[in-house]
mmCIF file of C-alpha atoms in Angstrom:
data_model
loop_
_atom_site.group_PDB
_atom_site.id
_atom_site.type_symbol
_atom_site.label_atom_id
_atom_site.label_comp_id
_atom_site.label_asym_id
_atom_site.label_seq_id
_atom_site.Cartn_x
_atom_site.Cartn_y
_atom_site.Cartn_z
ATOM 1 C CA MET A 30 3.623 -7.583 47.255
ATOM 2 C CA LYS A 31 3.872 -10.145 45.137
ATOM 3 C CA LYS A 32 3.310 -12.095 47.784
ATOM 4 C CA LEU A 33 -0.409 -10.145 47.960
ATOM 5 C CA PHE A 34 -0.484 -10.497 44.570
ATOM 6 C CA THR A 35 -0.209 -14.432 44.959
ATOM 7 C CA ALA A 36 -3.319 -14.108 47.773
ATOM 8 C CA LEU A 37 -5.562 -11.772 46.200
ATOM 9 C CA VAL A 38 -5.122 -13.979 42.847
ATOM 10 C CA LEU A 39 -5.627 -17.509 45.655
ATOM 11 C CA VAL A 40 -9.027 -16.162 46.668
ATOM 12 C CA SER A 41 -9.878 -15.185 43.808
ATOM 13 C CA ALA A 42 -10.034 -18.573 42.459
ATOM 14 C CA ALA A 43 -11.180 -19.662 45.576
ATOM 15 C CA LEU A 44 -14.172 -17.948 45.255
ATOM 16 C CA SER A 45 -15.229 -18.429 41.440
ATOM 17 C CA ALA A 46 -14.922 -22.183 42.312
ATOM 18 C CA SER A 47 -17.523 -21.672 44.883
ATOM 19 C CA ALA A 48 -19.992 -19.718 42.663
ATOM 20 C CA ARG A 49 -20.281 -22.269 40.586
ATOM 21 C CA GLU A 50 -23.032 -23.999 40.824
ATOM 22 C CA THR A 51 -22.699 -28.004 41.764
ATOM 23 C CA ILE A 52 -23.927 -30.598 39.552
ATOM 24 C CA GLN A 53 -24.095 -34.555 40.356
ATOM 25 C CA ILE A 54 -23.661 -36.636 37.765
ATOM 26 C CA ILE A 55 -24.875 -39.748 39.570
ATOM 27 C CA TYR A 56 -23.480 -43.069 38.164
ATOM 28 C CA GLY A 57 -26.012 -46.499 38.731
ATOM 29 C CA PHE A 58 -23.731 -49.350 38.939
ATOM 30 C CA SER A 59 -20.661 -49.269 40.723
ATOM 31 C CA ALA A 60 -18.135 -46.544 40.382
ATOM 32 C CA ALA A 61 -15.222 -49.334 40.294
ATOM 33 C CA ASP A 62 -16.350 -50.327 36.904
ATOM 34 C CA ASN A 63 -14.587 -49.366 34.502
ATOM 35 C CA SER A 64 -17.894 -48.382 32.816
ATOM 36 C CA ALA A 65 -17.866 -45.653 35.011
ATOM 37 C CA ASN A 66 -14.995 -43.943 33.831
ATOM 38 C CA TYR A 67 -16.496 -42.617 30.675
ATOM 39 C CA SER A 68 -18.752 -40.007 32.779
ATOM 40 C CA ARG A 69 -16.376 -39.476 35.812
ATOM 41 C CA THR A 70 -13.999 -38.137 32.933
ATOM 42 C CA LEU A 71 -16.651 -35.944 30.643
ATOM 43 C CA ALA A 72 -16.996 -34.524 34.263
ATOM 44 C CA GLU A 73 -13.318 -33.399 34.910
ATOM 45 C CA GLU A 74 -13.049 -32.258 30.819
ATOM 46 C CA ALA A 75 -16.203 -30.906 31.730
ATOM 47 C CA ASN A 76 -15.246 -28.683 33.923
ATOM 48 C CA LYS A 77 -12.388 -26.890 32.706
ATOM 49 C CA ILE A 78 -13.658 -25.416 29.854
ATOM 50 C CA GLN A 79 -16.285 -23.496 31.665
ATOM 51 C CA ASP A 80 -16.904 -22.084 35.114
ATOM 52 C CA LYS A 81 -20.249 -21.787 35.712
ATOM 53 C CA TYR A 82 -21.090 -24.952 36.694
ATOM 54 C CA ASN A 83 -18.578 -27.920 39.518
ATOM 55 C CA PHE A 84 -19.912 -31.666 38.041
ATOM 56 C CA ILE A 85 -19.418 -34.283 40.567
ATOM 57 C CA PHE A 86 -18.807 -37.453 39.995
ATOM 58 C CA ASP A 87 -20.772 -40.157 41.978
ATOM 59 C CA ALA A 88 -22.096 -43.854 42.264
ATOM 60 C CA LYS A 89 -25.052 -45.145 43.067
ATOM 61 C CA PRO A 90 -25.744 -48.979 43.213
ATOM 62 C CA GLY A 91 -28.414 -51.239 43.410
ATOM 63 C CA ALA A 92 -31.272 -52.874 41.952
ATOM 64 C CA GLY A 93 -29.544 -52.429 38.745
ATOM 65 C CA GLY A 94 -29.684 -48.512 38.488
ATOM 66 C CA THR A 95 -33.263 -47.991 40.337
ATOM 67 C CA VAL A 96 -30.915 -46.631 43.167
ATOM 68 C CA ALA A 97 -29.655 -43.885 41.158
ATOM 69 C CA ALA A 98 -32.728 -43.210 39.381
ATOM 70 C CA ARG A 99 -35.278 -42.700 41.702
ATOM 71 C CA TYR A 100 -32.088 -40.159 43.361
ATOM 72 C CA VAL A 101 -31.760 -38.008 40.340
ATOM 73 C CA ALA A 102 -35.765 -37.878 39.165
ATOM 74 C CA ASN A 103 -35.801 -36.620 42.969
ATOM 75 C CA THR A 104 -33.114 -34.425 43.773
ATOM 76 C CA PRO A 105 -32.085 -31.455 42.151
ATOM 77 C CA ASN A 106 -28.908 -30.249 39.881
ATOM 78 C CA THR A 107 -28.327 -34.164 39.592
ATOM 79 C CA ILE A 108 -27.615 -35.864 36.115
ATOM 80 C CA LEU A 109 -27.792 -39.881 35.581
ATOM 81 C CA SER A 110 -25.438 -41.839 33.702
ATOM 82 C CA THR A 111 -26.684 -44.823 33.213
ATOM 83 C CA SER A 112 -26.295 -48.094 30.058
ATOM 84 C CA SER A 113 -29.149 -49.551 27.730
ATOM 85 C CA ALA A 114 -29.898 -50.928 31.301
ATOM 86 C CA PHE A 115 -32.215 -48.235 31.802
ATOM 87 C CA PHE A 116 -34.618 -49.289 29.558
ATOM 88 C CA ILE A 117 -34.645 -52.850 29.902
ATOM 89 C CA ARG A 118 -35.490 -52.690 33.829
ATOM 90 C CA ALA A 119 -38.015 -49.682 34.058
ATOM 91 C CA SER A 120 -39.200 -52.980 31.914
ATOM 92 C CA VAL A 121 -38.713 -56.460 33.117
ATOM 93 C CA PHE A 122 -39.997 -54.147 36.552
ATOM 94 C CA PRO A 123 -42.111 -51.550 36.263
ATOM 95 C CA ASN A 124 -43.573 -51.416 39.977
ATOM 96 C CA GLU A 125 -40.343 -51.663 41.733
ATOM 97 C CA SER A 126 -38.460 -49.127 39.440
ATOM 98 C CA TYR A 127 -39.194 -46.025 38.352
ATOM 99 C CA ASN A 128 -41.298 -44.166 35.912
ATOM 100 C CA LEU A 129 -39.385 -43.779 32.065
ATOM 101 C CA SER A 130 -41.347 -40.894 30.963
ATOM 102 C CA ASP A 131 -39.582 -38.718 34.396
ATOM 103 C CA PHE A 132 -36.754 -38.704 32.582
ATOM 104 C CA THR A 133 -34.973 -37.433 29.051
ATOM 105 C CA THR A 134 -32.234 -37.897 27.777
ATOM 106 C CA LEU A 135 -29.355 -35.449 27.846
ATOM 107 C CA MET A 136 -26.266 -36.896 26.054
ATOM 108 C CA SER A 137 -25.495 -40.488 23.970
ATOM 109 C CA GLU A 138 -21.718 -41.418 24.786
ATOM 110 C CA CYS A 139 -21.716 -43.863 22.817
ATOM 111 C CA THR A 140 -21.812 -47.641 22.075
ATOM 112 C CA ALA A 141 -19.709 -50.540 23.743
ATOM 113 C CA PRO A 142 -19.835 -54.976 23.102
ATOM 114 C CA MET A 143 -20.837 -56.997 25.890
ATOM 115 C CA VAL A 144 -18.252 -59.781 26.492
ATOM 116 C CA ILE A 145 -19.164 -63.567 27.737
ATOM 117 C CA THR A 146 -15.580 -64.832 29.710
ATOM 118 C CA SER A 147 -14.959 -67.937 31.527
ATOM 119 C CA SER A 148 -11.927 -68.861 33.767
ATOM 120 C CA LYS A 149 -12.661 -72.765 34.163
ATOM 121 C CA TYR A 150 -14.270 -72.573 30.101
ATOM 122 C CA LYS A 151 -12.535 -71.443 27.051
ATOM 123 C CA ARG A 152 -14.286 -72.579 24.528
ATOM 124 C CA TRP A 153 -17.914 -72.816 24.318
ATOM 125 C CA LYS A 154 -17.972 -76.653 23.533
ATOM 126 C CA GLU A 155 -16.565 -77.890 26.659
ATOM 127 C CA VAL A 156 -18.880 -75.561 28.498
ATOM 128 C CA PRO A 157 -21.368 -78.492 29.911
ATOM 129 C CA ARG A 158 -25.315 -79.627 28.183
ATOM 130 C CA ASP A 159 -26.335 -81.450 30.702
ATOM 131 C CA ILE A 160 -25.273 -81.258 34.151
ATOM 132 C CA PRO A 161 -26.223 -77.510 35.937
ATOM 133 C CA TRP A 162 -23.614 -74.390 35.503
ATOM 134 C CA ASN A 163 -24.215 -70.441 36.565
ATOM 135 C CA ILE A 164 -23.053 -67.301 35.644
ATOM 136 C CA GLY A 165 -22.514 -63.642 36.361
ATOM 137 C CA THR A 166 -24.531 -60.758 35.915
ATOM 138 C CA SER A 167 -24.538 -57.230 37.078
ATOM 139 C CA GLY A 168 -28.586 -57.152 37.993
ATOM 140 C CA LEU A 169 -31.615 -58.613 36.480
ATOM 141 C CA GLY A 170 -33.346 -56.630 33.996
ATOM 142 C CA VAL A 171 -30.662 -55.210 32.725
ATOM 143 C CA THR A 172 -28.843 -55.620 30.062
ATOM 144 C CA THR A 173 -26.477 -58.681 31.281
ATOM 145 C CA HIS A 174 -29.543 -60.078 32.677
ATOM 146 C CA LEU A 175 -31.388 -59.898 28.989
ATOM 147 C CA ALA A 176 -27.570 -62.051 27.541
ATOM 148 C CA ALA A 177 -27.323 -63.991 30.063
ATOM 149 C CA ILE A 178 -31.812 -65.132 29.038
ATOM 150 C CA GLN A 179 -30.424 -65.030 25.524
ATOM 151 C CA LEU A 180 -28.272 -67.632 26.594
ATOM 152 C CA LYS A 181 -30.615 -70.123 27.338
ATOM 153 C CA LYS A 182 -32.254 -70.662 23.643
ATOM 154 C CA LYS A 183 -29.427 -73.204 24.569
ATOM 155 C CA PHE A 184 -28.394 -73.776 27.593
ATOM 156 C CA ASP A 185 -31.428 -74.579 29.486
ATOM 157 C CA ASN A 186 -29.185 -75.159 32.369
ATOM 158 C CA ILE A 187 -28.702 -71.941 34.107
ATOM 159 C CA GLU A 188 -28.800 -70.405 37.072
ATOM 160 C CA VAL A 189 -27.856 -66.138 36.747
ATOM 161 C CA VAL A 190 -26.556 -64.648 39.674
ATOM 162 C CA PRO A 191 -27.406 -61.263 39.695
ATOM 163 C CA PHE A 192 -24.432 -58.807 41.184
ATOM 164 C CA LYS A 193 -24.420 -55.129 41.678
ATOM 165 C CA ALA A 194 -21.703 -54.626 38.968
ATOM 166 C CA THR A 195 -20.174 -56.551 36.194
ATOM 167 C CA SER A 196 -16.825 -55.538 38.400
ATOM 168 C CA GLU A 197 -18.314 -57.833 40.585
ATOM 169 C CA SER A 198 -19.067 -60.200 38.444
ATOM 170 C CA ILE A 199 -15.780 -61.019 37.430
ATOM 171 C CA ILE A 200 -14.342 -61.008 40.349
ATOM 172 C CA SER A 201 -16.991 -63.788 41.545
ATOM 173 C CA MET A 202 -16.071 -65.654 38.805
ATOM 174 C CA VAL A 203 -11.306 -65.580 39.176
ATOM 175 C CA GLY A 204 -12.369 -66.768 42.662
ATOM 176 C CA GLY A 205 -14.815 -69.468 41.038
ATOM 177 C CA GLN A 206 -17.049 -69.113 42.914
ATOM 178 C CA THR A 207 -19.348 -68.098 39.347
ATOM 179 C CA ASP A 208 -18.602 -70.518 35.706
ATOM 180 C CA LEU A 209 -19.348 -67.207 33.222
ATOM 181 C CA HIS A 210 -19.867 -63.459 33.312
ATOM 182 C CA ILE A 211 -21.120 -61.160 31.191
ATOM 183 C CA GLY A 212 -19.797 -57.832 31.508
ATOM 184 C CA PHE A 213 -17.207 -55.420 29.122
ATOM 185 C CA ILE A 214 -13.522 -56.195 27.251
ATOM 186 C CA SER A 215 -11.479 -54.811 29.707
ATOM 187 C CA GLU A 216 -12.750 -56.701 32.344
ATOM 188 C CA ALA A 217 -11.939 -59.538 30.975
ATOM 189 C CA GLU A 218 -8.391 -58.270 29.269
ATOM 190 C CA GLN A 219 -7.072 -57.180 33.309
ATOM 191 C CA TRP A 220 -7.729 -61.007 33.818
ATOM 192 C CA SER A 221 -6.308 -62.584 30.229
ATOM 193 C CA LYS A 222 -3.048 -61.091 29.384
ATOM 194 C CA GLU A 223 -0.461 -63.074 30.375
ATOM 195 C CA ASN A 224 1.522 -60.672 32.670
ATOM 196 C CA THR A 225 -2.075 -60.517 34.924
ATOM 197 C CA LYS A 226 -1.008 -62.370 38.481
ATOM 198 C CA ALA A 227 -4.450 -64.080 39.064
ATOM 199 C CA ASP A 228 -3.603 -67.886 38.840
ATOM 200 C CA ARG A 229 -7.523 -68.009 37.422
ATOM 201 C CA LYS A 230 -7.029 -67.043 33.712
ATOM 202 C CA VAL A 231 -10.522 -65.829 31.896
ATOM 203 C CA SER A 232 -10.582 -66.165 28.535
ATOM 204 C CA VAL A 233 -13.749 -64.739 26.183
ATOM 205 C CA LEU A 234 -15.626 -66.813 24.829
ATOM 206 C CA GLY A 235 -17.947 -64.415 22.094
ATOM 207 C CA ILE A 236 -19.150 -60.278 22.164
ATOM 208 C CA THR A 237 -22.015 -59.257 21.585
ATOM 209 C CA GLY A 238 -22.112 -57.165 18.136
ATOM 210 C CA THR A 239 -21.319 -58.239 14.785
ATOM 211 C CA LYS A 240 -17.648 -57.281 14.743
ATOM 212 C CA VAL A 241 -14.493 -58.790 15.236
ATOM 213 C CA ILE A 242 -12.955 -56.885 17.457
ATOM 214 C CA ASN A 243 -9.504 -57.127 19.081
ATOM 215 C CA GLY A 244 -8.662 -60.203 17.927
ATOM 216 C CA TYR A 245 -12.307 -61.680 20.075
ATOM 217 C CA THR A 246 -15.690 -63.077 17.774
ATOM 218 C CA PRO A 247 -19.191 -62.300 17.294
ATOM 219 C CA LEU A 248 -21.466 -64.837 19.609
ATOM 220 C CA VAL A 249 -24.392 -64.394 16.044
ATOM 221 C CA LYS A 250 -21.358 -66.044 14.628
ATOM 222 C CA GLN A 251 -20.929 -68.597 16.148
ATOM 223 C CA GLY A 252 -24.490 -69.818 15.570
ATOM 224 C CA PHE A 253 -25.566 -67.094 18.850
ATOM 225 C CA ASP A 254 -29.570 -66.434 18.842
ATOM 226 C CA HIS A 255 -29.158 -63.344 15.982
ATOM 227 C CA SER A 256 -30.586 -61.145 18.521
ATOM 228 C CA PHE A 257 -27.255 -60.367 19.722
ATOM 229 C CA ALA A 258 -25.619 -58.594 16.915
ATOM 230 C CA ASP A 259 -28.027 -55.270 18.725
ATOM 231 C CA MET A 260 -27.241 -56.168 22.489
ATOM 232 C CA ASN A 261 -24.483 -53.305 22.551
ATOM 233 C CA VAL A 262 -24.863 -51.418 24.611
ATOM 234 C CA GLY A 263 -25.556 -48.339 24.638
ATOM 235 C CA HIS A 264 -24.065 -45.456 27.951
ATOM 236 C CA HIS A 265 -25.484 -41.685 28.154
ATOM 237 C CA LEU A 266 -26.601 -39.409 30.407
ATOM 238 C CA LEU A 267 -30.411 -38.088 31.232
ATOM 239 C CA VAL A 268 -31.527 -35.815 33.265
ATOM 240 C CA PRO A 269 -35.510 -35.994 35.035
ATOM 241 C CA GLU A 270 -37.796 -34.168 32.566
ATOM 242 C CA THR A 271 -38.369 -31.425 34.185
ATOM 243 C CA ILE A 272 -35.391 -29.479 33.994
ATOM 244 C CA GLU A 273 -35.716 -26.194 32.032
ATOM 245 C CA ASP A 274 -34.772 -26.235 28.080
ATOM 246 C CA SER A 275 -32.516 -24.109 27.895
ATOM 247 C CA LYS A 276 -30.063 -25.056 30.417
ATOM 248 C CA ARG A 277 -30.701 -29.220 29.073
ATOM 249 C CA LYS A 278 -29.425 -27.165 26.301
ATOM 250 C CA GLU A 279 -26.735 -25.340 28.202
ATOM 251 C CA PHE A 280 -25.251 -29.062 29.338
ATOM 252 C CA PHE A 281 -25.325 -30.296 26.145
ATOM 253 C CA GLU A 282 -23.357 -28.247 24.967
ATOM 254 C CA ILE A 283 -20.566 -29.214 27.749
ATOM 255 C CA PHE A 284 -20.797 -32.041 27.393
ATOM 256 C CA ALA A 285 -20.795 -32.486 23.239
ATOM 257 C CA LYS A 286 -17.558 -30.104 23.424
ATOM 258 C CA ALA A 287 -16.342 -32.387 25.974
ATOM 259 C CA ALA A 288 -16.562 -35.646 24.601
ATOM 260 C CA LYS A 289 -14.780 -34.711 21.222
ATOM 261 C CA THR A 290 -10.901 -34.396 23.886
ATOM 262 C CA GLU A 291 -9.087 -37.072 23.593
ATOM 263 C CA SER A 292 -9.009 -38.457 27.181
ATOM 264 C CA VAL A 293 -12.772 -38.756 27.031
ATOM 265 C CA ARG A 294 -12.027 -40.958 24.202
ATOM 266 C CA THR A 295 -9.222 -42.783 25.745
ATOM 267 C CA ALA A 296 -12.174 -43.634 28.475
ATOM 268 C CA TYR A 297 -14.875 -44.523 26.125
ATOM 269 C CA ALA A 298 -11.785 -46.961 24.136
ATOM 270 C CA VAL A 299 -11.072 -49.322 26.984
ATOM 271 C CA ASP A 300 -13.553 -50.843 26.225
ATOM 272 C CA TYR A 301 -13.821 -50.075 22.858
ATOM 273 C CA CYS A 302 -17.332 -47.953 23.579
ATOM 274 C CA GLU A 303 -17.456 -46.120 19.375
ATOM 275 C CA PRO A 304 -18.483 -42.967 20.462
ATOM 276 C CA GLN A 305 -22.165 -42.170 19.134
ATOM 277 C CA THR A 306 -23.428 -38.181 18.332
ATOM 278 C CA VAL A 307 -26.515 -37.994 17.918
ATOM 279 C CA GLU A 308 -27.896 -34.090 17.971
ATOM 280 C CA TYR A 309 -30.306 -32.343 20.232
ATOM 281 C CA LYS A 310 -32.624 -31.398 18.622
ATOM 282 C CA ASN A 311 -33.177 -35.940 18.517
ATOM 283 C CA LEU A 312 -32.892 -36.369 21.724
ATOM 284 C CA ASN A 313 -36.447 -36.707 21.879
ATOM 285 C CA LYS A 314 -36.257 -39.207 19.182
ATOM 286 C CA PHE A 315 -33.382 -40.986 20.886
ATOM 287 C CA PHE A 316 -35.306 -41.471 23.606
ATOM 288 C CA ASP A 317 -38.496 -42.463 21.948
ATOM 289 C CA PHE A 318 -36.340 -45.579 19.651
ATOM 290 C CA HIS A 319 -34.480 -46.716 23.527
ATOM 291 C CA THR A 320 -37.645 -46.647 24.498
ATOM 292 C CA THR A 321 -38.955 -49.357 22.114
ATOM 293 C CA TYR A 322 -36.840 -51.101 21.405
ATOM 294 C CA TRP A 323 -35.098 -52.896 24.437
ATOM 295 C CA LYS A 324 -39.198 -52.869 25.712
ATOM 296 C CA LYS A 325 -39.489 -55.298 22.736
ATOM 297 C CA LEU A 326 -36.319 -57.199 24.486
ATOM 298 C CA ALA A 327 -36.886 -57.043 27.229
ATOM 299 C CA SER A 328 -41.159 -59.382 26.506
ATOM 300 C CA GLN A 329 -38.271 -62.189 26.583
ATOM 301 C CA VAL A 330 -37.443 -61.390 29.970
ATOM 302 C CA LYS A 331 -39.410 -63.388 32.698
ATOM 303 C CA LEU A 332 -38.103 -63.134 36.791
ATOM 304 C CA ASP A 333 -38.146 -65.879 37.576
ATOM 305 C CA SER A 334 -35.392 -67.336 34.872
ATOM 306 C CA LYS A 335 -32.494 -68.297 35.886
#
C-alpha cells in the first residue's frame, strides 16, 4: 500500500508539472554571461511559487540582441531578457534589428555599472595616445559600444572590436588579442583576484555611474565625459505588445515576488546590480522614458565608428 501511495504521488506530481504552460525566457546574449544568471535564477524562483506556468531560461545571442528580440516577437509564450542595449540597438540599426513598438516592458530587474578593464595596462596614464589600440564590446549598437564611443572623446586612436557577449570579449582581452574590455564587475573580478590561475591579471581602469564601488573609481571622477555618470546598464524583461494585459499583469506579479527572494538578490549582487522596483501601472512610462533617453545617447554612435 505504501508503494502504491508513493507511486500515485509521483504520478500526480508529473501530471501537475506537465499541465503547466511552458513560457520561454530568452536572453539576448551568451548564456555564459554572469548577467544571464539574473533571469535564470528569477525563472527558477518563479517556478517555485506557483504551479500554473513553467518558466524555462534559454539564450539566443547574436547581432547585439537582435536574434533574441526577433525570436520573441514572432514566438508565442516567450519573454525577452535583455538590457539597455535593447533600446540602443534599435536606434542605431533601425532597419536591421526590430521595432521597439512591438514590445512592452514586463519588469525592471536591476541596474549595474559597466567596468573598463585591461590585462595590458594597469592605469589610464599607461594607455597610449599615439598608437592604435582596441577595445572589446558585446556587439555594435549596444551599451558597451556606446561607452567605447564616449572614450573616443579622450582617445581618438581606438578601434572597437565587437563580440557576441561580454564573456567572449573579456576572454579575448585576457588572451592578449584585444587591449581593453567593457563589461561587468564580476567578470573582471574572476580574473583580477590573487587566487586566479591566469597569467595575465586584469586591472580595473574605471566604472560607469557616480559611486565608488568596491574600491573602483567612476570614470567621471577621472576626467572622462559626464555621460558616463548615467550609463549604468539596466536589465529588464519585455514581452510582445500583443500580450493580453491580464496575462502580462499575472507574469509581473509572479516575477515581482520571485525577485524578492535571496537567491535572485544574490545573483544581482555579484555584479553590484541594484534592484529596481517599477510598479505595474508605471511600466509603460518606464518603457517610453528609456526609449527616448537611450535614443538620444545612441545618436552619437556612427556606424563607421571603430
